[in-house]
PDB file of C-alpha atoms and ligand atoms in Angstrom:
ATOM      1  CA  UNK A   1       5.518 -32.319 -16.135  1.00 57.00           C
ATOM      2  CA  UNK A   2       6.281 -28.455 -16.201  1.00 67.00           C
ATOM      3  CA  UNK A   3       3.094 -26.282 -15.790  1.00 83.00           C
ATOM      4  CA  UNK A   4       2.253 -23.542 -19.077  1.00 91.00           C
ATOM      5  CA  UNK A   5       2.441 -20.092 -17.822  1.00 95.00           C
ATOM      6  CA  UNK A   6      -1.600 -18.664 -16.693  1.00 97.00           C
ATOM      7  CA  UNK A   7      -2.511 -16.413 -19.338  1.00 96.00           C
ATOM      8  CA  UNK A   8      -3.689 -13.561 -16.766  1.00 97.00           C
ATOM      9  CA  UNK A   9      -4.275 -10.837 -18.965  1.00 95.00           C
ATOM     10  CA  UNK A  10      -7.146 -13.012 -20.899  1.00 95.00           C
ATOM     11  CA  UNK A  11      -9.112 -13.230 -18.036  1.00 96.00           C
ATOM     12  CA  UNK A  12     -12.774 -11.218 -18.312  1.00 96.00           C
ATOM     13  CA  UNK A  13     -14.218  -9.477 -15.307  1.00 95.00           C
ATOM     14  CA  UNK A  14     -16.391 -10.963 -13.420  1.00 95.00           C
ATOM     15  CA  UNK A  15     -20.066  -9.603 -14.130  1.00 92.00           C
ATOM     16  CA  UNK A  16     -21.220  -6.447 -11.620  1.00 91.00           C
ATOM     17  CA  UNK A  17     -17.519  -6.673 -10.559  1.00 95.00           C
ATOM     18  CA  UNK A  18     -16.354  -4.052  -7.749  1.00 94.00           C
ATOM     19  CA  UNK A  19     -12.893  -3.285  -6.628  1.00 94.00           C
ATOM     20  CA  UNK A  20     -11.746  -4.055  -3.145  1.00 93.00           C
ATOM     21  CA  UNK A  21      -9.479  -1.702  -1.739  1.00 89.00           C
ATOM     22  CA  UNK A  22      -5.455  -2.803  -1.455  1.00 88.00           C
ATOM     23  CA  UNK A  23      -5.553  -3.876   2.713  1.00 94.00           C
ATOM     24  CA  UNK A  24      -4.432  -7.231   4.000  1.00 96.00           C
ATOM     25  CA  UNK A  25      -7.426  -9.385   3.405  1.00 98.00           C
ATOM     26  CA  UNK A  26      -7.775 -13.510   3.945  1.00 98.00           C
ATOM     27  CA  UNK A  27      -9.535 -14.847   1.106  1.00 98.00           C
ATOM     28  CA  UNK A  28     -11.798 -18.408   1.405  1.00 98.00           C
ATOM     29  CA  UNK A  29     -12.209 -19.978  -2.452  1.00 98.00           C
ATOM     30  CA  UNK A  30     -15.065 -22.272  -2.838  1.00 98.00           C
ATOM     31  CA  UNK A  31     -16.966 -21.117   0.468  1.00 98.00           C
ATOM     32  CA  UNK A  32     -20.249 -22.681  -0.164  1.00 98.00           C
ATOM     33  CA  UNK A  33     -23.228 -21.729   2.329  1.00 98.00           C
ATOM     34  CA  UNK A  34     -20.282 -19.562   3.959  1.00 98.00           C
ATOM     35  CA  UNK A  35     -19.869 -22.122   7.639  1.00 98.00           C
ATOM     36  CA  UNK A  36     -16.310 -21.626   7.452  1.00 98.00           C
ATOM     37  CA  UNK A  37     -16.527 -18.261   6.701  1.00 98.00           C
ATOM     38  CA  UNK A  38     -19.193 -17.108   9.060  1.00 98.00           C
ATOM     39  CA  UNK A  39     -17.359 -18.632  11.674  1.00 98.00           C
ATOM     40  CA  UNK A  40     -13.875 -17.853  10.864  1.00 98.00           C
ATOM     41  CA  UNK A  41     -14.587 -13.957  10.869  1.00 98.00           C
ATOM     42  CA  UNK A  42     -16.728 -14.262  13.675  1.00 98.00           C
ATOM     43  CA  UNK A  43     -13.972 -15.556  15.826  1.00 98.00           C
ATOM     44  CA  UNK A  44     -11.065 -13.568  14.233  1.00 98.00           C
ATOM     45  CA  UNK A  45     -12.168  -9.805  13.804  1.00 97.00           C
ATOM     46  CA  UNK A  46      -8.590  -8.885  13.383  1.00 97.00           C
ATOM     47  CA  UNK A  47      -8.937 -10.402   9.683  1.00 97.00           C
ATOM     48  CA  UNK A  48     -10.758  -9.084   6.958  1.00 97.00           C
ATOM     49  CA  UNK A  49     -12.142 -12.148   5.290  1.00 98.00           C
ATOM     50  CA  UNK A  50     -13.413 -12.054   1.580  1.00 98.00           C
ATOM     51  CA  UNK A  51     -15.579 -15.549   0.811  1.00 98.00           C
ATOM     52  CA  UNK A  52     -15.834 -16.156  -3.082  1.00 98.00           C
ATOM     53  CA  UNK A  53     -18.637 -18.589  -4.100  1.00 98.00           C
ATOM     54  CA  UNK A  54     -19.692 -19.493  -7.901  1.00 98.00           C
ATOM     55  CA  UNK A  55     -22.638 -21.326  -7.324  1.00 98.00           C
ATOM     56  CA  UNK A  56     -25.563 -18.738  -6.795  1.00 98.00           C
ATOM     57  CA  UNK A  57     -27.478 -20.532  -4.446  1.00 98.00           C
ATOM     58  CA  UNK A  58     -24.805 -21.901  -2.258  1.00 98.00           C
ATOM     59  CA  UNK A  59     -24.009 -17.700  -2.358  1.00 98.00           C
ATOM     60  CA  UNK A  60     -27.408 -16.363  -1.110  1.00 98.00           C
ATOM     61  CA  UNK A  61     -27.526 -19.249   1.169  1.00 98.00           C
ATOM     62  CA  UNK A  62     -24.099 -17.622   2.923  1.00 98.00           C
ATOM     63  CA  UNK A  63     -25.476 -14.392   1.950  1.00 98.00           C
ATOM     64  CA  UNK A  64     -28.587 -14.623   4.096  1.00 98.00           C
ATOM     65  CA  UNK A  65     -26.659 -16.181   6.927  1.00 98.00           C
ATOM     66  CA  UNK A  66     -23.955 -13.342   6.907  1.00 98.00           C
ATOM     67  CA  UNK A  67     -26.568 -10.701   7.015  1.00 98.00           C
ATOM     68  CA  UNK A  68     -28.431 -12.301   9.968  1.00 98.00           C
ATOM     69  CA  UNK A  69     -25.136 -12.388  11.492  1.00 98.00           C
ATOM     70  CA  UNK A  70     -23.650  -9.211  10.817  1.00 97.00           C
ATOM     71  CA  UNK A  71     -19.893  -9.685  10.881  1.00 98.00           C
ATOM     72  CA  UNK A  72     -18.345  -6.523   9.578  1.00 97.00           C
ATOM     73  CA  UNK A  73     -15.230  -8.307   8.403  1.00 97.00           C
ATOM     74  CA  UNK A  74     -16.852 -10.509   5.820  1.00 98.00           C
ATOM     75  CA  UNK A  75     -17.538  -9.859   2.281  1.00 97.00           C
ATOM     76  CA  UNK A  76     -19.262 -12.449   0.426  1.00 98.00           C
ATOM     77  CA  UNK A  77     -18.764 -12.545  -3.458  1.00 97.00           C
ATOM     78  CA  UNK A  78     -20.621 -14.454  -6.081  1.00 97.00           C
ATOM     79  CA  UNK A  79     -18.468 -15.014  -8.785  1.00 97.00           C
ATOM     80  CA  UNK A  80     -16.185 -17.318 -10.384  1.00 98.00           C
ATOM     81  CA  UNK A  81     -12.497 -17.318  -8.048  1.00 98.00           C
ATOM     82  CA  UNK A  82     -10.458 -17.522 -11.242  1.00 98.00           C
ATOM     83  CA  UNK A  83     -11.200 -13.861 -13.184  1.00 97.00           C
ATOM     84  CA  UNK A  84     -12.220 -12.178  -9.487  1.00 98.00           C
ATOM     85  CA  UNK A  85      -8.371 -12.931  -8.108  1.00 98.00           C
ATOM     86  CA  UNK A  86      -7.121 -11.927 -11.255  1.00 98.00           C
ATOM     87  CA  UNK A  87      -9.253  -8.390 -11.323  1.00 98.00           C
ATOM     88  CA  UNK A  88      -9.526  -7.879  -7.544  1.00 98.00           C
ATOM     89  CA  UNK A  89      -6.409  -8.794  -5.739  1.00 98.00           C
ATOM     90  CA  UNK A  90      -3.346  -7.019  -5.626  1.00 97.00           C
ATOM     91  CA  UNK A  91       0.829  -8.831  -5.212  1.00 98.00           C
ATOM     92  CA  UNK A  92       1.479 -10.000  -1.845  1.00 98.00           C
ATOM     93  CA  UNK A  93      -2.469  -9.232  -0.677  1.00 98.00           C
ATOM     94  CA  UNK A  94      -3.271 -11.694   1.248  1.00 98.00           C
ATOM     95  CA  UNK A  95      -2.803 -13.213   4.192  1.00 98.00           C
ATOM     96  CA  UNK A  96      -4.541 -16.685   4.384  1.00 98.00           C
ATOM     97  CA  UNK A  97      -6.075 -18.354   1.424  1.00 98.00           C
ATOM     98  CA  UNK A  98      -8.559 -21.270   2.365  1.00 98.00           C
ATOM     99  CA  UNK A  99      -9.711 -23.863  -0.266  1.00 98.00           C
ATOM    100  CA  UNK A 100     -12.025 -26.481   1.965  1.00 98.00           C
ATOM    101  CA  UNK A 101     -12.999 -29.748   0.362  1.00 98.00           C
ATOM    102  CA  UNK A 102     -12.468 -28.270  -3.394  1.00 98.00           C
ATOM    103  CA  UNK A 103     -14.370 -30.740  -5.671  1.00 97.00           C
ATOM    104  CA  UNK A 104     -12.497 -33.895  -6.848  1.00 95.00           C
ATOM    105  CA  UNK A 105     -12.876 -33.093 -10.038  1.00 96.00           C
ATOM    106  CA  UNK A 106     -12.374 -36.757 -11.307  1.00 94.00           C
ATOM    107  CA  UNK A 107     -12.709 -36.656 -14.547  1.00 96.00           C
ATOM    108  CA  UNK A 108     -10.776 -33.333 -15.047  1.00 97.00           C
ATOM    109  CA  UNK A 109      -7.314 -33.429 -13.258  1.00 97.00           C
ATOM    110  CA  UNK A 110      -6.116 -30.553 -14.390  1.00 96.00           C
ATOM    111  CA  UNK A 111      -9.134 -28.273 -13.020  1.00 96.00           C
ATOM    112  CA  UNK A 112      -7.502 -29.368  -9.737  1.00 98.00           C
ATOM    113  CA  UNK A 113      -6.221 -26.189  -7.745  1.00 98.00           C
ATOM    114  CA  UNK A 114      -2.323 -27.296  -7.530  1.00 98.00           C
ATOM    115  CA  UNK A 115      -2.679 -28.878 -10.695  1.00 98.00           C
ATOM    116  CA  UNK A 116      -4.069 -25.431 -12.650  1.00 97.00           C
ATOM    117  CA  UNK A 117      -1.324 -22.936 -14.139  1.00 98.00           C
ATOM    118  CA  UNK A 118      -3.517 -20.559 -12.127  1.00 98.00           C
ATOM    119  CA  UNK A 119      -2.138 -21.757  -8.794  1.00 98.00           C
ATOM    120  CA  UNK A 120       1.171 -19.625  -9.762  1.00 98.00           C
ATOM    121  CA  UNK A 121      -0.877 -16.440  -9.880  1.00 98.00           C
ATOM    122  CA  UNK A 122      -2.741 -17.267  -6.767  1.00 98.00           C
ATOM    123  CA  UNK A 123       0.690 -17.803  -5.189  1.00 98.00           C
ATOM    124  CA  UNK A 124       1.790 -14.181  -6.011  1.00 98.00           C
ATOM    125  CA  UNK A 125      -1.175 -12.421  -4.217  1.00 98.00           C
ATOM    126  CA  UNK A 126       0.024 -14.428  -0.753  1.00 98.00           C
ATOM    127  CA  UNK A 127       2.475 -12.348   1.080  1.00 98.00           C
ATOM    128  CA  UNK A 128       5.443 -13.854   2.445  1.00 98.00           C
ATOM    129  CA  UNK A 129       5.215 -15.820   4.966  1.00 98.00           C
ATOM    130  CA  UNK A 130       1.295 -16.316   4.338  1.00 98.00           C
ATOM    131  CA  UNK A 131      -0.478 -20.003   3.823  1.00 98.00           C
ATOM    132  CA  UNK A 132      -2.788 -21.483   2.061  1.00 98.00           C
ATOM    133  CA  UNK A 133      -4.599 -23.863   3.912  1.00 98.00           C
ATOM    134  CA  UNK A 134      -6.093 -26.890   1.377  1.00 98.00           C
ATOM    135  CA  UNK A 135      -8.403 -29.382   3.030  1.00 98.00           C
ATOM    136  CA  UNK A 136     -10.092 -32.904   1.626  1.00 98.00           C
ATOM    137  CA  UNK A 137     -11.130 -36.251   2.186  1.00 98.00           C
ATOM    138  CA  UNK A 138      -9.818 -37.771  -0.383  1.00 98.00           C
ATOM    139  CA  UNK A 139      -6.360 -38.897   0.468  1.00 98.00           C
ATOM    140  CA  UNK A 140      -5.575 -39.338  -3.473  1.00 97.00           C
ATOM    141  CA  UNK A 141      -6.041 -35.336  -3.751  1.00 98.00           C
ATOM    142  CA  UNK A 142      -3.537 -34.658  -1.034  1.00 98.00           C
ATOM    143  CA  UNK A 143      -1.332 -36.973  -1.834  1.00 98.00           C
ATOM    144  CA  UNK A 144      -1.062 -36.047  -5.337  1.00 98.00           C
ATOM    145  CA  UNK A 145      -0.835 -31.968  -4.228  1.00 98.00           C
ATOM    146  CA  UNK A 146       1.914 -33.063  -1.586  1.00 98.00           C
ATOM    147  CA  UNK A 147       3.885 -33.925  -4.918  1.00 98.00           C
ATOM    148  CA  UNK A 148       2.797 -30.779  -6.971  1.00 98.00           C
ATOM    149  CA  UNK A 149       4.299 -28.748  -3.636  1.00 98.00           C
ATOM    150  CA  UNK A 150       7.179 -30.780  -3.866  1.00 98.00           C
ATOM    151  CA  UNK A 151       8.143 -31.099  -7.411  1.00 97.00           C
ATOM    152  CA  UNK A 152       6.400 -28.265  -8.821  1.00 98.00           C
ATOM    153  CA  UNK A 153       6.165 -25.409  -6.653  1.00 98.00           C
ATOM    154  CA  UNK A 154       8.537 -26.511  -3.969  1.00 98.00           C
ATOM    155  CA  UNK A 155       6.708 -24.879  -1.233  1.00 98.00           C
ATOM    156  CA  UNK A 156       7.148 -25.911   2.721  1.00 98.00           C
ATOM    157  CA  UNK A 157       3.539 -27.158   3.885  1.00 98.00           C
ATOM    158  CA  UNK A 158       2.581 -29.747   6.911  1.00 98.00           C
ATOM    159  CA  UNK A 159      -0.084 -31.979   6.453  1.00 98.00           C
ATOM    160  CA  UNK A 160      -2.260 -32.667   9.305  1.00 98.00           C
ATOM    161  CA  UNK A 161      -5.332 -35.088  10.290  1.00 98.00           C
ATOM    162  CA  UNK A 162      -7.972 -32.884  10.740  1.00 98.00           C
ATOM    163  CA  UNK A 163     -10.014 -33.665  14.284  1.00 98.00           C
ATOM    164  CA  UNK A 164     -13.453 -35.786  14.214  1.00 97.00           C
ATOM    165  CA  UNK A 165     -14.854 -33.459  16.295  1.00 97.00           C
ATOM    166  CA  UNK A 166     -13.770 -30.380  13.507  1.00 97.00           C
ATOM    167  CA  UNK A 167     -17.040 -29.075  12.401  1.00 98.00           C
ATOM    168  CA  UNK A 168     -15.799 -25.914   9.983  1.00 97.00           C
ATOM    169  CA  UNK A 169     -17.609 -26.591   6.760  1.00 97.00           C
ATOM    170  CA  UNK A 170     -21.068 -28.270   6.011  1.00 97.00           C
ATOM    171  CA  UNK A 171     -18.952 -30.570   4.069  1.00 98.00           C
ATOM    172  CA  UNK A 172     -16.358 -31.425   6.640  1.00 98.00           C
ATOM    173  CA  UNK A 173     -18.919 -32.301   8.868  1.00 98.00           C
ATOM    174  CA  UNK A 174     -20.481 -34.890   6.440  1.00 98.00           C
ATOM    175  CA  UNK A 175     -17.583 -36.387   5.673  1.00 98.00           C
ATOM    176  CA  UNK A 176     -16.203 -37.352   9.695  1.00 98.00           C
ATOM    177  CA  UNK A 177     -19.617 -38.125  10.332  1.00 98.00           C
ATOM    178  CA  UNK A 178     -19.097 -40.821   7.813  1.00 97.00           C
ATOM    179  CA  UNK A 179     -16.104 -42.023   9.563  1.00 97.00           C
ATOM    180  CA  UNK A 180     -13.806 -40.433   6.666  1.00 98.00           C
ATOM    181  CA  UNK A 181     -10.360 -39.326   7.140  1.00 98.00           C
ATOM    182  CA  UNK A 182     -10.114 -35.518   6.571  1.00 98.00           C
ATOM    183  CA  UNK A 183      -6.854 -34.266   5.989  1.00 98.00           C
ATOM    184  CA  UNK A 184      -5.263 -30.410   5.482  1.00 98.00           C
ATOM    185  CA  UNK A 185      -1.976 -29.027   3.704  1.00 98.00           C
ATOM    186  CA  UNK A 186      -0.674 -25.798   5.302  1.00 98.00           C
ATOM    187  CA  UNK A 187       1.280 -24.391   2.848  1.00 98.00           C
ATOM    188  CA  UNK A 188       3.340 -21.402   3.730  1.00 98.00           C
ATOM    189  CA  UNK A 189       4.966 -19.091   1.087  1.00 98.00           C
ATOM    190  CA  UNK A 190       8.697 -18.527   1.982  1.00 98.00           C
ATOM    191  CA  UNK A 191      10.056 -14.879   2.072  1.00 97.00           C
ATOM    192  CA  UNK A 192      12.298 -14.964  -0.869  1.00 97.00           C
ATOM    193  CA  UNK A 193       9.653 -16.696  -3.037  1.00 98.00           C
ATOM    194  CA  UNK A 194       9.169 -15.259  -6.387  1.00 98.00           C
ATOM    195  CA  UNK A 195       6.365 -15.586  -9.086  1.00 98.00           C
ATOM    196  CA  UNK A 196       6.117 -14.481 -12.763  1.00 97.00           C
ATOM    197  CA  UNK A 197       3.032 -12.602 -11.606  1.00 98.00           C
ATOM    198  CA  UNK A 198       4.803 -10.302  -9.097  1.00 98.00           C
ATOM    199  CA  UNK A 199       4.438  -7.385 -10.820  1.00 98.00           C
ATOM    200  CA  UNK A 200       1.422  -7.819 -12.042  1.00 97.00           C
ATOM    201  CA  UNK A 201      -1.387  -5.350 -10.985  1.00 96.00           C
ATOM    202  CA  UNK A 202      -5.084  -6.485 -10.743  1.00 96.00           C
ATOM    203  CA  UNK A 203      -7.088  -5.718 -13.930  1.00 96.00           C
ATOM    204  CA  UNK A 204      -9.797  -3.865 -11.768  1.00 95.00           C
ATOM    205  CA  UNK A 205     -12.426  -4.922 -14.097  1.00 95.00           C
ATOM    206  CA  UNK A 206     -10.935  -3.988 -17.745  1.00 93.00           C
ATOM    207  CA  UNK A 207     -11.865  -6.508 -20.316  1.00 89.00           C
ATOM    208  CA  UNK A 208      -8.758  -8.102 -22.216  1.00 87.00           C
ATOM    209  CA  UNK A 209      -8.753  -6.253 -25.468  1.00 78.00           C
ATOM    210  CA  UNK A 210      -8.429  -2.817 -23.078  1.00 79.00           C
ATOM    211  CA  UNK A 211      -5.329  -4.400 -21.546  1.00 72.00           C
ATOM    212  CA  UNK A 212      -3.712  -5.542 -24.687  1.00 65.00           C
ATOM    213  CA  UNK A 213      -3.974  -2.250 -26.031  1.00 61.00           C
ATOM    214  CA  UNK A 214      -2.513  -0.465 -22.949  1.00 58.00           C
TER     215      UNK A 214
HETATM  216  C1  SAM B   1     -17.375 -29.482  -2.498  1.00 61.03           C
HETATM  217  S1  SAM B   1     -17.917 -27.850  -2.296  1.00 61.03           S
HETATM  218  C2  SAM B   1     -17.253 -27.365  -0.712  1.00 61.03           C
HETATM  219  C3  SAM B   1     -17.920 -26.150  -0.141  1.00 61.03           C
HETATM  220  C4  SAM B   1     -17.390 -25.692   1.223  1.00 61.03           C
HETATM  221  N1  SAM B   1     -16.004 -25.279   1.125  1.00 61.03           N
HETATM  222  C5  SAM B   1     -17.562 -26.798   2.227  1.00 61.03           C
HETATM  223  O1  SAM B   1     -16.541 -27.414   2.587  1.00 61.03           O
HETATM  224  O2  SAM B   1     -18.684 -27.030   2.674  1.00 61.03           O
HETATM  225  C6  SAM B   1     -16.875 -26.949  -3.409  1.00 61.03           C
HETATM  226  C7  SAM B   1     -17.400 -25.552  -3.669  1.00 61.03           C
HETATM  227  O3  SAM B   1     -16.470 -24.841  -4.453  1.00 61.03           O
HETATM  228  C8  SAM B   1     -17.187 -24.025  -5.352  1.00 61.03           C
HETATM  229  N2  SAM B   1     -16.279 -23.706  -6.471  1.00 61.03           N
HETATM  230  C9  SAM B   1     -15.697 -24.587  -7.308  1.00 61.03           C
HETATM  231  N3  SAM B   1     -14.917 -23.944  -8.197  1.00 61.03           N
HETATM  232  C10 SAM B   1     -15.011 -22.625  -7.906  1.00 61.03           C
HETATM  233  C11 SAM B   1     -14.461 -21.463  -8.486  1.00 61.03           C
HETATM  234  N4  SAM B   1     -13.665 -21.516  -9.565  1.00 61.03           N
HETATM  235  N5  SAM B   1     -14.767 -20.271  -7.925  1.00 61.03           N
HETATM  236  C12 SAM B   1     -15.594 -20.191  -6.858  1.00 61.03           C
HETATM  237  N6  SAM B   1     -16.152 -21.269  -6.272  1.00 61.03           N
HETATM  238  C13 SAM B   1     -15.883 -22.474  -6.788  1.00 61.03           C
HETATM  239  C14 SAM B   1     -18.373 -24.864  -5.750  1.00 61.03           C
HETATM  240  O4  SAM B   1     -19.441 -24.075  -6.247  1.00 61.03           O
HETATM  241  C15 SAM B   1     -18.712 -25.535  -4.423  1.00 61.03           C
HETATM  242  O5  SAM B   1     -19.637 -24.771  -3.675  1.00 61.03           O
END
């Protein structure tokens, strides 16, 4: 079934939003208490990593932890991923996108990230050549996402098993402790990729009715 187009230009700022500036930047969606990111920027200081979480206390939790830590390459962000990609990030951005153990969403298949019209707008802020690396343990959710890539938005990936002894999230770490298989897409944006969203410029915090009126 073809995908509507996203509807960027609705999309309201975030509350307290603040610009980032235009640099190559990785960007984690769904980061929880931050593990992943914490340790990811830790190890890799060559990246700048930005670590969007919705829930607020799952966001001071990483908050807390980042500032006892200190890595300069980390920015955590409380806020919903949807209207902060859409106001912060600019075409062909970023370098690595991580979604870790997104929720099922069982009930809702369509708030599932490859299933979402948004995942075409998220796919225009990756710069060629850049992935998107999708983890979860529910083999259902990467099977049906290995189809999306395939039928939908025929994009290369590799799925792997992902080690027992992996410990990057506080969720991957429940689930192989429970003896669950734990699998990851790499996705990797080809260079003559296009998007409808190419062009389009982040809305740097304007509300819709100022953008419909440009
Ligand atoms: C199952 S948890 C996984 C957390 C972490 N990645 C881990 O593996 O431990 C999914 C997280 O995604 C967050 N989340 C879901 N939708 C989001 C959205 N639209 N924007 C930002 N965060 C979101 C939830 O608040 C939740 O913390």
């Amino acid at each position: 079934m073809p995908i509507r187009q996203f509807q960027a230009q609705r999309m309201r700022a975030p509350r307290d939003f603040q610009p980032i500036d235009s640099t190559p930047i990785c960007v984690e969606i769904g980061a929880g208490k931050g593990k992943h990111a914490l340790l990811f920027s830790a190890n890799h200081p060559e990246f700048q990593l930005i670590a969007v979480e919705r829930t607020r206390e799952k966001f001071v939790a990483m908050q807390k932890q980042h500032q006892l830590e200190g890595q300069n390459n980390l920015t955590p962000i409380h806020a919903d991923a949807l209207p902060w990609v859409v106001h912060a990030l600019h075409p062909a951005q970023v370098q690595q996108f991580f979604i870790l153990y997104p929720n099922p969403e069982p009930h809702n298949p369509a708030q599932r990230w490859l299933n979402m019209p948004f995942f075409e707008f998220l796919l225009s802020r990756l710069q060629s050549g850049g992935q998107i690396t999708l983890a979860s343990n529910i083999p259902e959710y990467i099977e049906e996402a290995q189809q999306q890539l395939i039928d939908v938005w025929k994009l290369p990936f590799v799925k792997e098993r992902i080690a027992e002894t992996s410990a990057r999230t506080h969720f991957e770490i429940k689930y192989l402790e429970r003896g669950e298989l734990c699998q990851q897409l790499i996705i990797t944006k080809p260079v003559d990729y296009t998007t409808r969203f190419d062009d389009f410029q982040p809305l740097q915090g304007k509300q819709p009715t100022e953008v419909s009126a440009e």
